[in-house]
Amino acid sequence: MPASACPGLFITGTDTGIGKTVVGCALVRALVRQGRQVVVRKPVESGCERHEGGLWPADGARLMEAAGSRGLARITPHRFEHALAPDRAARLADRPLYLADLIGACHAPDTERSFVVVEGAGGFYSPLAEDGLNADLAQALGLPIVLVAPDRVGVINHVLLIAEAIRHRNLSLAAVVLNHCEAPAPDGMDNGADIAGRLPIPVMRFPQESDPWSETVADQIVQHISPGIHRD
């Protein structure tokens, strides 16, 4: 298994737009409540809007706020306007992006004595750079992975496929987090139980972000995965 230079987590998902940042921010706040010094990284973000003459990485900014930190330029150094996979968005901006750029951003000096939380972009096999996918960045960093998935019909297949891909790369899957979906669930659906019966890891449900219990659930998730993640 690749060795990480620092303790931390890699947040990935089954797809784009399924709540990685919502869950990631909640986990960051839970880690801070544990007394950890948390450094966040969203090394590349596409779909950024123009703001005061520059591109504003909304997800990176939310992670920064959750960690109570500063330095958005270090958190999300690579920003692109087109709401596409980062490799294509970078190409359209005439700024080709390479895996080494993203690895370097995640290994910035202020991560050396901290717990680092890195959020990818899109799903585990979504392209990030000319020469790499989210999976390649995760493998290079060697951090335990939290897989975020929408709690809806069809997600079992997606989760099991990605879990197999993670095992194939000799990485550690720390937990699956089933994020709340607005659409009502069919009678009898229990993705949590069905996935937990097939994977030997914590499978936790995360409520709607506005739910007052969401922070408590985040604390519980961190407690469940703590034995499987590196400590300071």
mmCIF file of C-alpha atoms in Angstrom:
data_model
loop_
_atom_site.group_PDB
_atom_site.id
_atom_site.type_symbol
_atom_site.label_atom_id
_atom_site.label_comp_id
_atom_site.label_asym_id
_atom_site.label_seq_id
_atom_site.Cartn_x
_atom_site.Cartn_y
_atom_site.Cartn_z
ATOM 1 C CA MET A 1 0.000 0.000 0.000
ATOM 2 C CA PRO A 2 1.385 3.468 -0.813
ATOM 3 C CA ALA A 3 2.719 5.222 2.252
ATOM 4 C CA SER A 4 1.336 8.641 3.090
ATOM 5 C CA ALA A 5 3.706 11.273 4.461
ATOM 6 C CA CYS A 6 1.006 12.523 6.822
ATOM 7 C CA PRO A 7 -2.221 11.265 8.387
ATOM 8 C CA GLY A 8 -5.409 12.082 6.532
ATOM 9 C CA LEU A 9 -8.310 11.111 4.294
ATOM 10 C CA PHE A 10 -9.122 11.267 0.599
ATOM 11 C CA ILE A 11 -12.759 12.142 -0.115
ATOM 12 C CA THR A 12 -14.124 10.748 -3.360
ATOM 13 C CA GLY A 13 -17.518 9.875 -4.763
ATOM 14 C CA THR A 14 -19.482 7.652 -7.088
ATOM 15 C CA ASP A 15 -20.235 10.640 -9.324
ATOM 16 C CA THR A 16 -20.236 14.417 -9.481
ATOM 17 C CA GLY A 17 -22.842 16.489 -7.662
ATOM 18 C CA ILE A 18 -23.566 13.909 -4.974
ATOM 19 C CA GLY A 19 -22.434 15.892 -1.923
ATOM 20 C CA LYS A 20 -18.727 15.191 -1.485
ATOM 21 C CA THR A 21 -18.093 18.723 -0.270
ATOM 22 C CA VAL A 22 -21.064 18.708 2.112
ATOM 23 C CA VAL A 23 -19.878 15.475 3.696
ATOM 24 C CA GLY A 24 -16.218 16.474 3.518
ATOM 25 C CA CYS A 25 -16.852 19.765 5.337
ATOM 26 C CA ALA A 26 -18.838 17.996 8.047
ATOM 27 C CA LEU A 27 -16.003 15.490 8.562
ATOM 28 C CA VAL A 28 -13.445 18.307 8.699
ATOM 29 C CA ARG A 29 -15.443 20.070 11.417
ATOM 30 C CA ALA A 30 -15.706 16.774 13.327
ATOM 31 C CA LEU A 31 -11.938 16.269 13.105
ATOM 32 C CA VAL A 32 -11.375 19.817 14.375
ATOM 33 C CA ARG A 33 -13.682 19.068 17.314
ATOM 34 C CA GLN A 34 -11.415 16.103 18.072
ATOM 35 C CA GLY A 35 -8.580 18.577 18.513
ATOM 36 C CA ARG A 36 -6.786 17.834 15.256
ATOM 37 C CA GLN A 37 -4.979 20.428 13.201
ATOM 38 C CA VAL A 38 -6.707 19.884 9.854
ATOM 39 C CA VAL A 39 -5.327 21.036 6.516
ATOM 40 C CA VAL A 40 -7.733 20.848 3.583
ATOM 41 C CA ARG A 41 -6.942 20.490 -0.089
ATOM 42 C CA LYS A 42 -9.178 20.639 -3.165
ATOM 43 C CA PRO A 43 -6.237 20.842 -5.573
ATOM 44 C CA VAL A 44 -8.353 21.429 -8.679
ATOM 45 C CA GLU A 45 -11.858 22.777 -9.158
ATOM 46 C CA SER A 46 -13.729 23.372 -12.389
ATOM 47 C CA GLY A 47 -16.992 25.232 -12.891
ATOM 48 C CA CYS A 48 -15.640 28.231 -10.967
ATOM 49 C CA GLU A 49 -17.495 31.528 -11.318
ATOM 50 C CA ARG A 50 -15.850 34.880 -11.936
ATOM 51 C CA HIS A 51 -15.500 36.902 -8.729
ATOM 52 C CA GLU A 52 -13.624 40.177 -8.293
ATOM 53 C CA GLY A 53 -11.477 39.568 -11.336
ATOM 54 C CA GLY A 54 -10.624 35.950 -10.552
ATOM 55 C CA LEU A 55 -12.131 32.483 -10.437
ATOM 56 C CA TRP A 56 -13.821 31.580 -7.152
ATOM 57 C CA PRO A 57 -13.545 27.911 -6.045
ATOM 58 C CA ALA A 58 -16.773 27.532 -4.061
ATOM 59 C CA ASP A 59 -15.986 24.016 -2.828
ATOM 60 C CA GLY A 60 -12.448 24.927 -1.812
ATOM 61 C CA ALA A 61 -13.774 27.968 0.051
ATOM 62 C CA ARG A 62 -16.280 25.833 1.962
ATOM 63 C CA LEU A 63 -13.541 23.412 2.988
ATOM 64 C CA MET A 64 -11.368 26.326 4.107
ATOM 65 C CA GLU A 65 -14.194 27.670 6.265
ATOM 66 C CA ALA A 66 -14.837 24.226 7.770
ATOM 67 C CA ALA A 67 -11.187 23.912 8.782
ATOM 68 C CA GLY A 68 -11.095 27.464 10.148
ATOM 69 C CA SER A 69 -8.058 28.140 8.000
ATOM 70 C CA ARG A 70 -6.817 30.647 5.470
ATOM 71 C CA GLY A 71 -4.871 30.469 2.240
ATOM 72 C CA LEU A 72 -7.380 29.625 -0.478
ATOM 73 C CA ALA A 73 -4.579 29.866 -3.041
ATOM 74 C CA ARG A 74 -2.937 26.843 -1.399
ATOM 75 C CA ILE A 75 -6.188 24.963 -0.855
ATOM 76 C CA THR A 76 -7.373 25.224 -4.471
ATOM 77 C CA PRO A 77 -4.501 26.440 -6.642
ATOM 78 C CA HIS A 78 -5.883 25.132 -9.948
ATOM 79 C CA ARG A 79 -9.200 26.740 -10.945
ATOM 80 C CA PHE A 80 -11.090 26.576 -14.213
ATOM 81 C CA GLU A 81 -14.241 28.157 -15.533
ATOM 82 C CA HIS A 82 -15.777 25.416 -17.664
ATOM 83 C CA ALA A 83 -18.029 23.070 -15.657
ATOM 84 C CA LEU A 84 -16.369 19.976 -17.105
ATOM 85 C CA ALA A 85 -13.887 17.355 -15.968
ATOM 86 C CA PRO A 86 -10.789 19.258 -14.813
ATOM 87 C CA ASP A 87 -8.509 17.870 -17.509
ATOM 88 C CA ARG A 88 -10.793 19.153 -20.271
ATOM 89 C CA ALA A 89 -11.503 22.429 -18.486
ATOM 90 C CA ALA A 90 -7.744 22.990 -18.154
ATOM 91 C CA ARG A 91 -7.183 22.179 -21.813
ATOM 92 C CA LEU A 92 -9.878 24.669 -22.865
ATOM 93 C CA ALA A 93 -8.120 27.299 -20.765
ATOM 94 C CA ASP A 94 -4.787 26.499 -22.504
ATOM 95 C CA ARG A 95 -3.356 25.453 -19.144
ATOM 96 C CA PRO A 96 -2.827 21.683 -19.354
ATOM 97 C CA LEU A 97 -2.838 20.046 -15.953
ATOM 98 C CA TYR A 98 -0.673 17.103 -14.901
ATOM 99 C CA LEU A 99 -0.823 14.715 -11.975
ATOM 100 C CA ALA A 100 2.451 16.025 -10.583
ATOM 101 C CA ASP A 101 0.854 19.476 -10.251
ATOM 102 C CA LEU A 102 -1.928 18.042 -8.081
ATOM 103 C CA ILE A 103 0.367 15.872 -5.982
ATOM 104 C CA GLY A 104 2.566 18.903 -5.342
ATOM 105 C CA ALA A 105 -0.427 20.954 -4.245
ATOM 106 C CA CYS A 106 -1.451 18.277 -1.746
ATOM 107 C CA HIS A 107 2.090 17.980 -0.379
ATOM 108 C CA ALA A 108 2.453 21.670 0.406
ATOM 109 C CA PRO A 109 4.735 22.445 3.403
ATOM 110 C CA ASP A 110 1.916 23.143 5.858
ATOM 111 C CA THR A 111 0.701 19.530 5.620
ATOM 112 C CA GLU A 112 3.815 18.067 7.236
ATOM 113 C CA ARG A 113 2.493 18.020 10.821
ATOM 114 C CA SER A 114 -1.210 18.136 10.112
ATOM 115 C CA PHE A 115 -4.115 15.855 9.329
ATOM 116 C CA VAL A 116 -4.805 16.462 5.649
ATOM 117 C CA VAL A 117 -8.218 16.060 4.036
ATOM 118 C CA VAL A 118 -8.075 15.990 0.241
ATOM 119 C CA GLU A 119 -11.224 16.189 -1.869
ATOM 120 C CA GLY A 120 -11.140 14.998 -5.448
ATOM 121 C CA ALA A 121 -13.348 16.164 -8.319
ATOM 122 C CA GLY A 122 -16.126 13.987 -9.704
ATOM 123 C CA GLY A 123 -16.091 10.225 -9.265
ATOM 124 C CA PHE A 124 -13.181 7.921 -8.412
ATOM 125 C CA TYR A 125 -12.467 7.181 -12.076
ATOM 126 C CA SER A 126 -13.193 10.705 -13.342
ATOM 127 C CA PRO A 127 -10.279 12.383 -15.169
ATOM 128 C CA LEU A 128 -8.346 14.997 -13.201
ATOM 129 C CA ALA A 129 -5.327 15.699 -15.392
ATOM 130 C CA GLU A 130 -3.783 14.836 -18.750
ATOM 131 C CA ASP A 131 -2.099 11.826 -17.198
ATOM 132 C CA GLY A 132 -4.333 10.842 -14.306
ATOM 133 C CA LEU A 133 -7.701 10.131 -12.753
ATOM 134 C CA ASN A 134 -8.935 10.750 -9.215
ATOM 135 C CA ALA A 135 -7.855 7.166 -8.597
ATOM 136 C CA ASP A 136 -4.287 7.992 -9.605
ATOM 137 C CA LEU A 137 -4.119 10.967 -7.251
ATOM 138 C CA ALA A 138 -5.532 8.861 -4.418
ATOM 139 C CA GLN A 139 -2.952 6.165 -5.137
ATOM 140 C CA ALA A 140 -0.099 8.671 -5.207
ATOM 141 C CA LEU A 141 -1.143 10.133 -1.855
ATOM 142 C CA GLY A 142 -1.844 6.765 -0.226
ATOM 143 C CA LEU A 143 -4.524 8.135 2.097
ATOM 144 C CA PRO A 144 -7.478 6.106 3.386
ATOM 145 C CA ILE A 145 -10.562 6.806 1.279
ATOM 146 C CA VAL A 146 -14.043 7.919 2.258
ATOM 147 C CA LEU A 147 -16.483 7.116 -0.544
ATOM 148 C CA VAL A 148 -19.549 9.374 -0.727
ATOM 149 C CA ALA A 149 -22.570 8.053 -2.599
ATOM 150 C CA PRO A 150 -26.188 9.186 -3.015
ATOM 151 C CA ASP A 151 -28.662 7.113 -1.026
ATOM 152 C CA ARG A 152 -30.867 6.142 -3.966
ATOM 153 C CA VAL A 153 -31.827 3.155 -6.079
ATOM 154 C CA GLY A 154 -28.890 1.805 -8.083
ATOM 155 C CA VAL A 155 -26.145 2.982 -5.754
ATOM 156 C CA ILE A 156 -25.199 -0.494 -4.538
ATOM 157 C CA ASN A 157 -23.729 -1.362 -7.929
ATOM 158 C CA HIS A 158 -21.764 1.893 -8.070
ATOM 159 C CA VAL A 159 -20.388 1.511 -4.557
ATOM 160 C CA LEU A 160 -19.314 -2.096 -5.041
ATOM 161 C CA LEU A 161 -17.621 -1.325 -8.355
ATOM 162 C CA ILE A 162 -15.622 1.515 -6.817
ATOM 163 C CA ALA A 163 -14.795 -0.540 -3.734
ATOM 164 C CA GLU A 164 -13.361 -3.189 -6.065
ATOM 165 C CA ALA A 165 -11.366 -0.516 -7.921
ATOM 166 C CA ILE A 166 -9.981 0.782 -4.624
ATOM 167 C CA ARG A 167 -8.929 -2.737 -3.580
ATOM 168 C CA HIS A 168 -7.356 -3.287 -6.996
ATOM 169 C CA ARG A 169 -5.113 -0.279 -6.353
ATOM 170 C CA ASN A 170 -4.163 -1.559 -2.888
ATOM 171 C CA LEU A 171 -5.787 1.393 -1.162
ATOM 172 C CA SER A 172 -7.785 1.407 2.057
ATOM 173 C CA LEU A 173 -11.514 2.156 1.922
ATOM 174 C CA ALA A 174 -12.211 3.655 5.353
ATOM 175 C CA ALA A 175 -15.970 4.136 4.998
ATOM 176 C CA VAL A 176 -18.921 4.548 2.680
ATOM 177 C CA VAL A 177 -21.141 7.548 3.424
ATOM 178 C CA LEU A 178 -24.624 7.444 1.919
ATOM 179 C CA ASN A 179 -25.665 11.039 1.446
ATOM 180 C CA HIS A 180 -29.264 12.199 1.736
ATOM 181 C CA CYS A 181 -31.289 12.425 -1.484
ATOM 182 C CA GLU A 182 -34.289 14.701 -1.954
ATOM 183 C CA ALA A 183 -36.276 12.114 -3.925
ATOM 184 C CA PRO A 184 -38.358 9.810 -1.712
ATOM 185 C CA ALA A 185 -36.965 6.310 -1.308
ATOM 186 C CA PRO A 186 -38.990 3.328 -2.525
ATOM 187 C CA ASP A 187 -40.666 1.283 0.189
ATOM 188 C CA GLY A 188 -38.271 -1.222 1.682
ATOM 189 C CA MET A 189 -35.047 0.290 0.339
ATOM 190 C CA ASP A 190 -32.117 -0.098 2.739
ATOM 191 C CA ASN A 191 -28.877 0.588 0.871
ATOM 192 C CA GLY A 192 -26.957 0.884 4.117
ATOM 193 C CA ALA A 193 -27.756 -2.653 5.233
ATOM 194 C CA ASP A 194 -27.280 -4.116 1.760
ATOM 195 C CA ILE A 195 -23.861 -2.517 1.275
ATOM 196 C CA ALA A 196 -22.728 -3.276 4.829
ATOM 197 C CA GLY A 197 -23.550 -6.932 4.193
ATOM 198 C CA ARG A 198 -21.077 -6.961 1.302
ATOM 199 C CA LEU A 199 -18.239 -4.719 2.532
ATOM 200 C CA PRO A 200 -16.335 -5.147 5.822
ATOM 201 C CA ILE A 201 -16.207 -1.401 6.539
ATOM 202 C CA PRO A 202 -18.422 1.219 8.199
ATOM 203 C CA VAL A 203 -21.393 2.243 6.032
ATOM 204 C CA MET A 204 -23.061 5.370 7.412
ATOM 205 C CA ARG A 205 -26.007 7.493 6.334
ATOM 206 C CA PHE A 206 -25.615 11.271 6.255
ATOM 207 C CA PRO A 207 -28.756 13.391 6.683
ATOM 208 C CA GLN A 208 -29.790 16.536 4.857
ATOM 209 C CA GLU A 209 -27.201 19.247 5.430
ATOM 210 C CA SER A 210 -29.678 21.469 7.258
ATOM 211 C CA ASP A 211 -30.632 18.681 9.672
ATOM 212 C CA PRO A 212 -29.530 19.640 13.219
ATOM 213 C CA TRP A 213 -28.222 16.064 13.644
ATOM 214 C CA SER A 214 -25.778 16.320 10.735
ATOM 215 C CA GLU A 215 -22.838 17.392 12.915
ATOM 216 C CA THR A 216 -23.531 14.575 15.388
ATOM 217 C CA VAL A 217 -23.585 12.099 12.509
ATOM 218 C CA ALA A 218 -20.253 13.487 11.274
ATOM 219 C CA ASP A 219 -18.779 12.935 14.747
ATOM 220 C CA GLN A 220 -20.036 9.347 14.655
ATOM 221 C CA ILE A 221 -18.533 8.743 11.215
ATOM 222 C CA VAL A 222 -15.133 10.004 12.365
ATOM 223 C CA GLN A 223 -15.321 7.827 15.481
ATOM 224 C CA HIS A 224 -16.139 4.774 13.360
ATOM 225 C CA ILE A 225 -13.274 5.302 10.935
ATOM 226 C CA SER A 226 -10.653 6.483 13.448
ATOM 227 C CA PRO A 227 -9.184 2.985 14.034
ATOM 228 C CA GLY A 228 -8.459 2.715 10.294
ATOM 229 C CA ILE A 229 -6.836 6.092 9.717
ATOM 230 C CA HIS A 230 -3.334 7.236 10.552
ATOM 231 C CA ARG A 231 -2.867 9.273 13.701
ATOM 232 C CA ASP A 232 -0.464 12.076 14.533
#
